[in-house]
Coordinates of C-alpha atoms and ligand atoms in Angstrom, one line a residue:
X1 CA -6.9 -0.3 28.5
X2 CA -5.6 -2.1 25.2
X3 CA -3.2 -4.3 25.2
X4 CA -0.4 -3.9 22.2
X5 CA 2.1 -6.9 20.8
X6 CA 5.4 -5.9 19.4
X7 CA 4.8 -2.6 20.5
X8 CA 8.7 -1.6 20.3
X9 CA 9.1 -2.6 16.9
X10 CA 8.8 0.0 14.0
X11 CA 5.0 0.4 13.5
X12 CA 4.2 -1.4 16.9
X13 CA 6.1 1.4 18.5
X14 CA 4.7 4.1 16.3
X15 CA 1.4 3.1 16.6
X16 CA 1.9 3.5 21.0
X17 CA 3.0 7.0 20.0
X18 CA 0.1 7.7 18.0
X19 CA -2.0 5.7 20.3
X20 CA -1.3 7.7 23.5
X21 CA -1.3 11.2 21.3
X22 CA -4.6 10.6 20.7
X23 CA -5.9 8.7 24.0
X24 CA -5.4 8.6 27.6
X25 CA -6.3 5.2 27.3
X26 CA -3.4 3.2 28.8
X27 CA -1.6 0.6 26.3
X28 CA -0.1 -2.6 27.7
X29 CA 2.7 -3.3 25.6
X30 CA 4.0 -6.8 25.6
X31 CA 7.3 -7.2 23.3
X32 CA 10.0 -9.9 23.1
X33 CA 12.8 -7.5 22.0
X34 CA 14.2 -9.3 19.5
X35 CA 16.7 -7.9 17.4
X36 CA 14.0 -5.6 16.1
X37 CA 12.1 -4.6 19.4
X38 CA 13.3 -0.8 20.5
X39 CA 12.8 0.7 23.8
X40 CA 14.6 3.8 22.5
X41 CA 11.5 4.1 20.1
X42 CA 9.0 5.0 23.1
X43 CA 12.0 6.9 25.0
X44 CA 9.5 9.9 24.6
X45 CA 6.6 7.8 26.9
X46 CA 9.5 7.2 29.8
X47 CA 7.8 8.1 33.5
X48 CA 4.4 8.2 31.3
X49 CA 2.1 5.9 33.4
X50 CA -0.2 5.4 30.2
X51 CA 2.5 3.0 28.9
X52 CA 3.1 0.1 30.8
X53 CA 5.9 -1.9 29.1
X54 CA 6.2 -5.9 29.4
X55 CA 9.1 -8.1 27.9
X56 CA 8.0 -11.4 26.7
X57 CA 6.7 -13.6 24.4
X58 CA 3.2 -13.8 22.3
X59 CA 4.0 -17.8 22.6
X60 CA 4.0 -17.4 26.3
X61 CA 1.0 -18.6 27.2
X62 CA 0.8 -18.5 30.7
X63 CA 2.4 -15.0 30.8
X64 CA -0.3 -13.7 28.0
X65 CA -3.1 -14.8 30.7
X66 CA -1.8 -13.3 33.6
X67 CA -1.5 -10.0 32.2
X68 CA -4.9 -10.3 30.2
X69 CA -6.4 -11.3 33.9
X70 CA -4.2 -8.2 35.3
X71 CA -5.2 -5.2 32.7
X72 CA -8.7 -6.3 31.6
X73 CA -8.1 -4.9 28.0
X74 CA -11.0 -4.0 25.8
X75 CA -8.5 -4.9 22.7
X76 CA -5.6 -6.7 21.3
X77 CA -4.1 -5.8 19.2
X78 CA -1.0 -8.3 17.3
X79 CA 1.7 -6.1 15.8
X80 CA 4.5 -8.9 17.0
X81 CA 6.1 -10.7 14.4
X82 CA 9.1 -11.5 12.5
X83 CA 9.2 -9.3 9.7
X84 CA 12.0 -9.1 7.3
X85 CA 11.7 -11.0 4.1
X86 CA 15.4 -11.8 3.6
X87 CA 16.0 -12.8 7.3
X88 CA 13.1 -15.0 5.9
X89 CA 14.7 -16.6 3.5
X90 CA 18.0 -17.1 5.1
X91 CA 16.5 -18.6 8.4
X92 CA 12.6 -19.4 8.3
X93 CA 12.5 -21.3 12.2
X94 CA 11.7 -17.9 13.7
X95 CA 8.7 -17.1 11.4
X96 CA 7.3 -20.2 11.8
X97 CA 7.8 -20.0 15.8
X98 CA 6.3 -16.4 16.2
X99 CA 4.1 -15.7 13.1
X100 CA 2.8 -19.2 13.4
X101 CA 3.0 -21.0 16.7
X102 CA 3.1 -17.3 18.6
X103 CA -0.3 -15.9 16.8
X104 CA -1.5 -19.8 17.8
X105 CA -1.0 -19.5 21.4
X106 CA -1.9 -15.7 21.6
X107 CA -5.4 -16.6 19.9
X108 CA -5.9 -19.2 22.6
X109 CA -4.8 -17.0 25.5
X110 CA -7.1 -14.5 24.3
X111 CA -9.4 -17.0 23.5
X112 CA -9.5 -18.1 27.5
X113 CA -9.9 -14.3 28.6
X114 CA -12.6 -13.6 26.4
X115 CA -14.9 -16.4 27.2
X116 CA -14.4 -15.6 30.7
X117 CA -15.7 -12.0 30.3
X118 CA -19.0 -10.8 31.6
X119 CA -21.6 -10.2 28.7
X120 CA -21.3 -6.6 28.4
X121 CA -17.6 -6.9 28.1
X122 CA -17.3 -10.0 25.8
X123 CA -19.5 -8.1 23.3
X124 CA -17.2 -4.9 22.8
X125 CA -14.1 -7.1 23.0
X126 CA -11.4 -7.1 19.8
X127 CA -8.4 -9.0 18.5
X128 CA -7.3 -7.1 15.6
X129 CA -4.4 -9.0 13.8
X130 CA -1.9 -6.7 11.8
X131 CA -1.3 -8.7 8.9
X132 CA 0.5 -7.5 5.2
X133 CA -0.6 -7.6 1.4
X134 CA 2.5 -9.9 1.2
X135 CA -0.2 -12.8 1.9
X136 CA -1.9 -12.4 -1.7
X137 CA 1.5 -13.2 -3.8
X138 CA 2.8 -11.3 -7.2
X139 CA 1.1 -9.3 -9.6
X140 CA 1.4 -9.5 -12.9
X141 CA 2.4 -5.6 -14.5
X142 CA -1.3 -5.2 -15.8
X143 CA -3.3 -7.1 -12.8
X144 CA -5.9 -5.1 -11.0
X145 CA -4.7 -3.9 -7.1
X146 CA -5.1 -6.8 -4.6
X147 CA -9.2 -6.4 -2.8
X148 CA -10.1 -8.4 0.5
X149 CA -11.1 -11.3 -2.1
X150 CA -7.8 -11.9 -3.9
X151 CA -6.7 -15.2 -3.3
X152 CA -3.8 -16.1 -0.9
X153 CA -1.0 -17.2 -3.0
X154 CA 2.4 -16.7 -0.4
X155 CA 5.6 -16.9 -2.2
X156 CA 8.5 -16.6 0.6
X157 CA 8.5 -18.0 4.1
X158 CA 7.7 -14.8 5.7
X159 CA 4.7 -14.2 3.4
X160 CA 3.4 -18.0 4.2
X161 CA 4.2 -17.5 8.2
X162 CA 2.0 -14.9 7.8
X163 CA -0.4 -16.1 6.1
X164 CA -0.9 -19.2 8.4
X165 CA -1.7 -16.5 11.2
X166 CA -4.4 -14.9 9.0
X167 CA -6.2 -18.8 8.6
X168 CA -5.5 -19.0 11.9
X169 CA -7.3 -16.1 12.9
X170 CA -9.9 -16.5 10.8
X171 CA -10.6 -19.8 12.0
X172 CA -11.0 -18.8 15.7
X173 CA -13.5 -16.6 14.6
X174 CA -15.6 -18.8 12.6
X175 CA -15.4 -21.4 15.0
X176 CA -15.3 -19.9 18.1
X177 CA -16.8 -16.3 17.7
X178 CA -13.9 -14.6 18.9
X179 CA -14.6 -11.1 17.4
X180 CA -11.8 -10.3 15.2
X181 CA -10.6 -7.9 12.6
X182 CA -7.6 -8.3 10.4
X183 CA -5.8 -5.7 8.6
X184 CA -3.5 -6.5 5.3
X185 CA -1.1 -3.3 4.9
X186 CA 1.3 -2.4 2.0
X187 CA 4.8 -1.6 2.7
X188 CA 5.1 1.0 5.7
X189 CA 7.8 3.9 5.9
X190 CA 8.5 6.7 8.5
X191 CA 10.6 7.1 11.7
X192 CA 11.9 4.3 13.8
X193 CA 12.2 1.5 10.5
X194 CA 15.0 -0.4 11.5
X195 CA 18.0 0.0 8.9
X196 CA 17.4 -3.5 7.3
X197 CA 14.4 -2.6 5.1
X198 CA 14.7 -0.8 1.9
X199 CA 14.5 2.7 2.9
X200 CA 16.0 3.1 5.9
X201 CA 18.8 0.9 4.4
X202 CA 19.1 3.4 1.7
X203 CA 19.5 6.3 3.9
X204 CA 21.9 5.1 6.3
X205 CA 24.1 3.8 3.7
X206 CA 24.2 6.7 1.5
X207 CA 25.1 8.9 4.2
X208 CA 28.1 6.4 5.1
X209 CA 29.6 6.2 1.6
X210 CA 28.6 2.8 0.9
X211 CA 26.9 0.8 -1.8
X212 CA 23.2 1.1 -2.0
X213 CA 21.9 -2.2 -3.1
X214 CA 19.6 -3.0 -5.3
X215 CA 18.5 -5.8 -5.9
X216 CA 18.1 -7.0 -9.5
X217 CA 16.7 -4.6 -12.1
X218 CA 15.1 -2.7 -9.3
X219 CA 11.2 -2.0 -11.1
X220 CA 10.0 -4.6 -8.5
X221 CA 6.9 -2.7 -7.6
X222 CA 5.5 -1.9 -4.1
X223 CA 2.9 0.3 -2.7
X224 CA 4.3 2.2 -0.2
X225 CA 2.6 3.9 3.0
X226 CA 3.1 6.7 5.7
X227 CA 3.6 4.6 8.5
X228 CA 1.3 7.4 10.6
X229 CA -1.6 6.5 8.5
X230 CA -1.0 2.8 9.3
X231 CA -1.9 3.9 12.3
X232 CA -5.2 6.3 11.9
X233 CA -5.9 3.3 9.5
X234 CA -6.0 0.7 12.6
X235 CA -7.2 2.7 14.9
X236 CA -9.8 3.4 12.6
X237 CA -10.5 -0.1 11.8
X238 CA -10.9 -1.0 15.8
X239 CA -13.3 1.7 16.1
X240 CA -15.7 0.8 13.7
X241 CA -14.3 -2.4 11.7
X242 CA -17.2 -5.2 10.9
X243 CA -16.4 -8.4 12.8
X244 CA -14.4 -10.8 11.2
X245 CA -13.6 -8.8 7.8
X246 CA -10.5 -8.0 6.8
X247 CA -9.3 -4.4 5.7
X248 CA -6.4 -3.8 3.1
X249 CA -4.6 -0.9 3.9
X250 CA -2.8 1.0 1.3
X251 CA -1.3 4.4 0.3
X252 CA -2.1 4.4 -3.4
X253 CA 1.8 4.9 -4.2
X254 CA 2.7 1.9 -6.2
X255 CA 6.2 2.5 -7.4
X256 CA 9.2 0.9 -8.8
X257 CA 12.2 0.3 -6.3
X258 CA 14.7 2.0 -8.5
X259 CA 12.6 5.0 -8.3
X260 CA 12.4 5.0 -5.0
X261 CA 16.2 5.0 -3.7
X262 CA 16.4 8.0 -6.8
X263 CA 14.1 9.9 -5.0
X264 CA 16.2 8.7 -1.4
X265 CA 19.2 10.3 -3.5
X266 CA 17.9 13.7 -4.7
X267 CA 16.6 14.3 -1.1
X268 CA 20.0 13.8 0.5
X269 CA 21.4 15.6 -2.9
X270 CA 19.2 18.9 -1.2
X271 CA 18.9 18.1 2.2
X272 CA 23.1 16.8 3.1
X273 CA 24.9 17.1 0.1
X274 CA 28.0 15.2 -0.5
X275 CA 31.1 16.9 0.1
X276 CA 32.3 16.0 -3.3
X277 CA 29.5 17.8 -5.3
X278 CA 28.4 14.4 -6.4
X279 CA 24.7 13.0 -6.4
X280 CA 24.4 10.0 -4.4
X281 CA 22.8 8.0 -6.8
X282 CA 26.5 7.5 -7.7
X283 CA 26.6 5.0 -4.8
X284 CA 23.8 2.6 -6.6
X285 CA 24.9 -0.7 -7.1
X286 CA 22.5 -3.7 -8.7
X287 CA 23.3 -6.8 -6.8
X288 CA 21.9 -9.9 -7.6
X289 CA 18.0 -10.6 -7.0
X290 CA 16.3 -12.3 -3.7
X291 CA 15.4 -15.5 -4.7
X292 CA 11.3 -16.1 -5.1
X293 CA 11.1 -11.9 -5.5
X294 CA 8.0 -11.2 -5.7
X295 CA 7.1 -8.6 -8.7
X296 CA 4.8 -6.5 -7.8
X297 CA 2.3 -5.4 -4.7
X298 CA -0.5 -2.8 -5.3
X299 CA -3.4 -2.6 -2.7
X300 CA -6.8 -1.5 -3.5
X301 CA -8.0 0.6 -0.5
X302 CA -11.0 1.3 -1.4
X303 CA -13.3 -1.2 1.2
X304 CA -11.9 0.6 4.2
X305 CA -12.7 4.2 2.6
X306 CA -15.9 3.4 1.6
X307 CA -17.2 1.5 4.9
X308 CA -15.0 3.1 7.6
X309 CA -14.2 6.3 5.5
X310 CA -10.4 6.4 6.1
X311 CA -7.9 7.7 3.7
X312 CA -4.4 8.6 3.8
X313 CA -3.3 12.1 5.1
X314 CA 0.5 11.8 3.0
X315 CA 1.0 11.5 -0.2
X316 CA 4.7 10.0 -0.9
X317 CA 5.8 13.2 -1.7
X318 CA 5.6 14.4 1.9
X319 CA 6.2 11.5 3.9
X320 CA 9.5 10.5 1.6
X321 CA 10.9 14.1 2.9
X322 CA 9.8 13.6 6.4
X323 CA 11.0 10.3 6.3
X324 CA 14.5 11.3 5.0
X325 CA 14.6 14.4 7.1
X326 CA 13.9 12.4 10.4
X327 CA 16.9 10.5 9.7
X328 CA 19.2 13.1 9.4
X329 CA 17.9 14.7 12.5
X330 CA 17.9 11.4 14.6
X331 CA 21.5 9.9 14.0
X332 CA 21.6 9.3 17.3
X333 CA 19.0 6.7 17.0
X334 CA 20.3 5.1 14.0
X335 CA 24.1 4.4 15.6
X336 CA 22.7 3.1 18.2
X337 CA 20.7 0.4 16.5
X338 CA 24.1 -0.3 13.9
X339 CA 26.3 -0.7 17.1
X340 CA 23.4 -2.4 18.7
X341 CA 23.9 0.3 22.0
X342 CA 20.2 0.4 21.9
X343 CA 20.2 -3.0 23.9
X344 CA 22.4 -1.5 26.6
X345 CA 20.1 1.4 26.8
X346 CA 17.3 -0.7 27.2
X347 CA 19.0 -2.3 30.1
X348 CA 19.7 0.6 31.7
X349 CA 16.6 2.5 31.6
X350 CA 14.0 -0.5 31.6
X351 CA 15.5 -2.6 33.9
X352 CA 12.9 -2.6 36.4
X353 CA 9.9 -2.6 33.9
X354 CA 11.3 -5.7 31.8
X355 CA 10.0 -8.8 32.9
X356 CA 8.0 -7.4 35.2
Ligands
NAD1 P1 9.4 -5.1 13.3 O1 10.2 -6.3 12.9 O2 9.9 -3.7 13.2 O3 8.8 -5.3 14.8 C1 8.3 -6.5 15.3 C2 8.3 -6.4 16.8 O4 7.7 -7.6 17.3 C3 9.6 -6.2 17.5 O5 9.5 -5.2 18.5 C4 9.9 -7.5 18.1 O6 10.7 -7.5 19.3 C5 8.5 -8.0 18.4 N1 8.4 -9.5 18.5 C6 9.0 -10.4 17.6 N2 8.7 -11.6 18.0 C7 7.9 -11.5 19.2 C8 7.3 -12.5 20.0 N3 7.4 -13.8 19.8 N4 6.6 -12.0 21.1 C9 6.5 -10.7 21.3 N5 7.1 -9.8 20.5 C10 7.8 -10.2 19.5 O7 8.0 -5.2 12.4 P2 7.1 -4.1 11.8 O8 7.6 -3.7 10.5 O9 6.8 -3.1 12.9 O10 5.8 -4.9 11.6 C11 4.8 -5.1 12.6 C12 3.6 -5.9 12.0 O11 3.1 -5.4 10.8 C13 4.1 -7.3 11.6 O12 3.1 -8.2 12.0 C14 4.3 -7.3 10.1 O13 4.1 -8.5 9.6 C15 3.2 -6.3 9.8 N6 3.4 -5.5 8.6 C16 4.5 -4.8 8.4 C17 4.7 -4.0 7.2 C18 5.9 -3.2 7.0 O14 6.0 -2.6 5.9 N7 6.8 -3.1 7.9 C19 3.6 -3.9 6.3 C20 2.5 -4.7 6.5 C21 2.4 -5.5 7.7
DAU2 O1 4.4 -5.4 1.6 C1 4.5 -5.4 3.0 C2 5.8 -5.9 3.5 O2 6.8 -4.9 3.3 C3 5.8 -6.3 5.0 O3 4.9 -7.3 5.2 C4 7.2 -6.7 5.5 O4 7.2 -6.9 6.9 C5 8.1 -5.6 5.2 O5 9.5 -5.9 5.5 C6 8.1 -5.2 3.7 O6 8.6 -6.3 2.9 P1 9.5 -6.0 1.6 O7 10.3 -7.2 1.3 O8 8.7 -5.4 0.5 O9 10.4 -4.9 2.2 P2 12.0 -4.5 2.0 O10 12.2 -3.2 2.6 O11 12.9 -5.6 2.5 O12 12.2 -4.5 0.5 C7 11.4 -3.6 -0.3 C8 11.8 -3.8 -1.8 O13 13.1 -3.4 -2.0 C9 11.8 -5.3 -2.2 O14 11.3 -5.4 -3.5 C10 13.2 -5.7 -2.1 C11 14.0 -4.5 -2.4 N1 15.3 -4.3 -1.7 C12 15.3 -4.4 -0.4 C13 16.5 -4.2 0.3 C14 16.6 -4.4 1.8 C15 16.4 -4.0 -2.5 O15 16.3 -3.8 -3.7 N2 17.6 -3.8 -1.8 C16 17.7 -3.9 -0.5 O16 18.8 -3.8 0.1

């Protein structure tokens, strides 16, 4: 048994799929369903007893126990989060509450079960906390890619909310010995990102007829990553990570934003092209910068090839098309989540599960 946080969010979710593709281990998945959180996500895993879905909080401490005590997990592992950098900006109390006090009172929960674990079971225990390159700050244009030994230099409140978790982490281990791993990843793409982020955004909006917005000059560099090789990369990392290092995960795809909605553009322009003949990129408008943007995020993956000997399977070429095509084929999916009908859905078909 492992037991999952946030596991209905984009790569929480994702990574259950993956997960139980690979394993008949069963996955305990506890998830708040926030805004992002997605039943819809893991409609495939409906009736699948592998999957055993929980709505709550990582803050709830007394919940986090129980179900620790319940399912006897051999791993946690802490997708749950707030994640988006704007929302960030606009409204930091939730970051603070869940990437901050949340990874807090899930380290202590975990904290209790572990101690309380006979020897044999307290030595192959893991808390792997899912954490992002965002921790390490801006790079200047000509900067080597961030390694595990970059310093932490957080620029927005997201980026410091979750960097606190990673000092937080860290410090459990060092002073208590709980045996964690912590895994900072570069920006993730693939099915099931929630229309907010960059991509997804891109897509849906394109295929509406609106604006795609970018934001400033656009060459804001990030390092983009196949959301399915997140996911070979953590389970890779739970397998056979050392104790107490952290891993930087990365697809070796730095690029510039303005190239990426382009290449968004010339994949609709094949795969759905307007009725007007037109190329999308017609539809890109430069709108004025987030404030504290960072410049630039590279990661330099080489620790976790050379010690645990994973690499990613997609290049950007391949995931960008499989990304885009997945979004044509699931617009299902996606007006659900604009109308927010993936809450009633949840309703209806969880209904017994959550809160249970
Ligand atoms: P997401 O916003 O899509 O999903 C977050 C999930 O966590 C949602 O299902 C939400 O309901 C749940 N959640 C939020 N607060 C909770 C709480 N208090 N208790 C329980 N569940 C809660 O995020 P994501 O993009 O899937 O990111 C997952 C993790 O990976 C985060 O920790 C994020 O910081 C990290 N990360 C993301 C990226 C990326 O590119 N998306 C890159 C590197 C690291
Ligand atoms: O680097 C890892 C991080 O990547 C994760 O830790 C975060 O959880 C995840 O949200 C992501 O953060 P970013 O801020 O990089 O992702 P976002 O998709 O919001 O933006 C990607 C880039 O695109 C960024 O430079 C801002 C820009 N952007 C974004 C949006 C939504 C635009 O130019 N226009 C937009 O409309």
């Amino acid at each position: 048994m492992i037991f999952v946080t946030g596991g209905a969010g984009f790569i929480g979710a994702n990574f259950v799929l993956d997960w139980l593709a690979h394993s008949d281990e069963p996955v305990v998945n506890l998830d708040k369903l926030t805004y992002a959180g997605n039943l819809q996500n893991l409609a495939t895993l409906q009736g699948d007893a592998r999957h055993i879905f929980v709505q709550g909080d990582i803050a709830d401490t007394a919940l986090v126990e129980r179900l620790l005590v319940e399912h006897q997990p051999r791993a946690v592992i802490n997708f749950a989060a707030e994640s988006h950098v704007d929302r960030s900006i606009h409204g930091p109390d939730d970051f603070i509450q869940t990437n901050v006090v949340g990874t807090f009172k899930l380290l202590e929960a975990v904290r209790h079960y572990w101690q309380a674990l006979p020897a044999i079971k307290k030595e192959a225990f893991r808390l792997l906390h899912v954490s992002t390159d965002e921790v390490y700050g801006t790079l200047a244009a000509d900067a080597p890619a961030f390694t595990e030994d970059h310093v932490y230099e957080p620029n927005s409140p997201y980026s410091a909310s979750k960097a606190a978790s990673d000092h937080l982490v860290r410090a459990w281990h060092h002073t208590y010995g709980l045996p964690v791993l912590t895994t900072n990843c570069s920006n993730n793409y693939g099915p099931y990102h929630f229309p907010e982020k960059l991509i997804p955004l891109m897509i849906v909006n394109a295929l509406a007829g609106k604006p795609l917005p970018v934001y400033g000059d656009g060459m804001q560099i990030r390092d983009w990553l196949y959301v399915k090789d997140h996911c070979s990369a953590i389970r890779r990392v739970l397998d056979a990570g050392h104790l107490g290092q952290t891993y930087n995960i990365g697809g070796w795809n730095e690029k510039p934003n303005i190239d990426i909605v382009h290449t968004v553009c010339r994949l609709l322009d094949e795969l759905r092209p307007r009725a007007d003949g037109q190329s999308y990129a017609v539809q890109i408008t430069h709108v004025k910068d987030r404030p504290g943007h960072d410049r630039r995020y590279a990661i330099d993956a080489r620790k976790i090839e050379r010690e645990l000997g994973w690499r990613p399977v997609e290049t950007f070429d391949t995931g960008i098309r499989k990304t885009v095509q997945w979004y044509l084929e699931n617009a299902d999916w996606v007006a659900n989540v604009q109308t927010g009908a993936y809450r009633d859905w949840v309703q209806a078909q969880y209904a017994e599960q959550a809160g249970a």
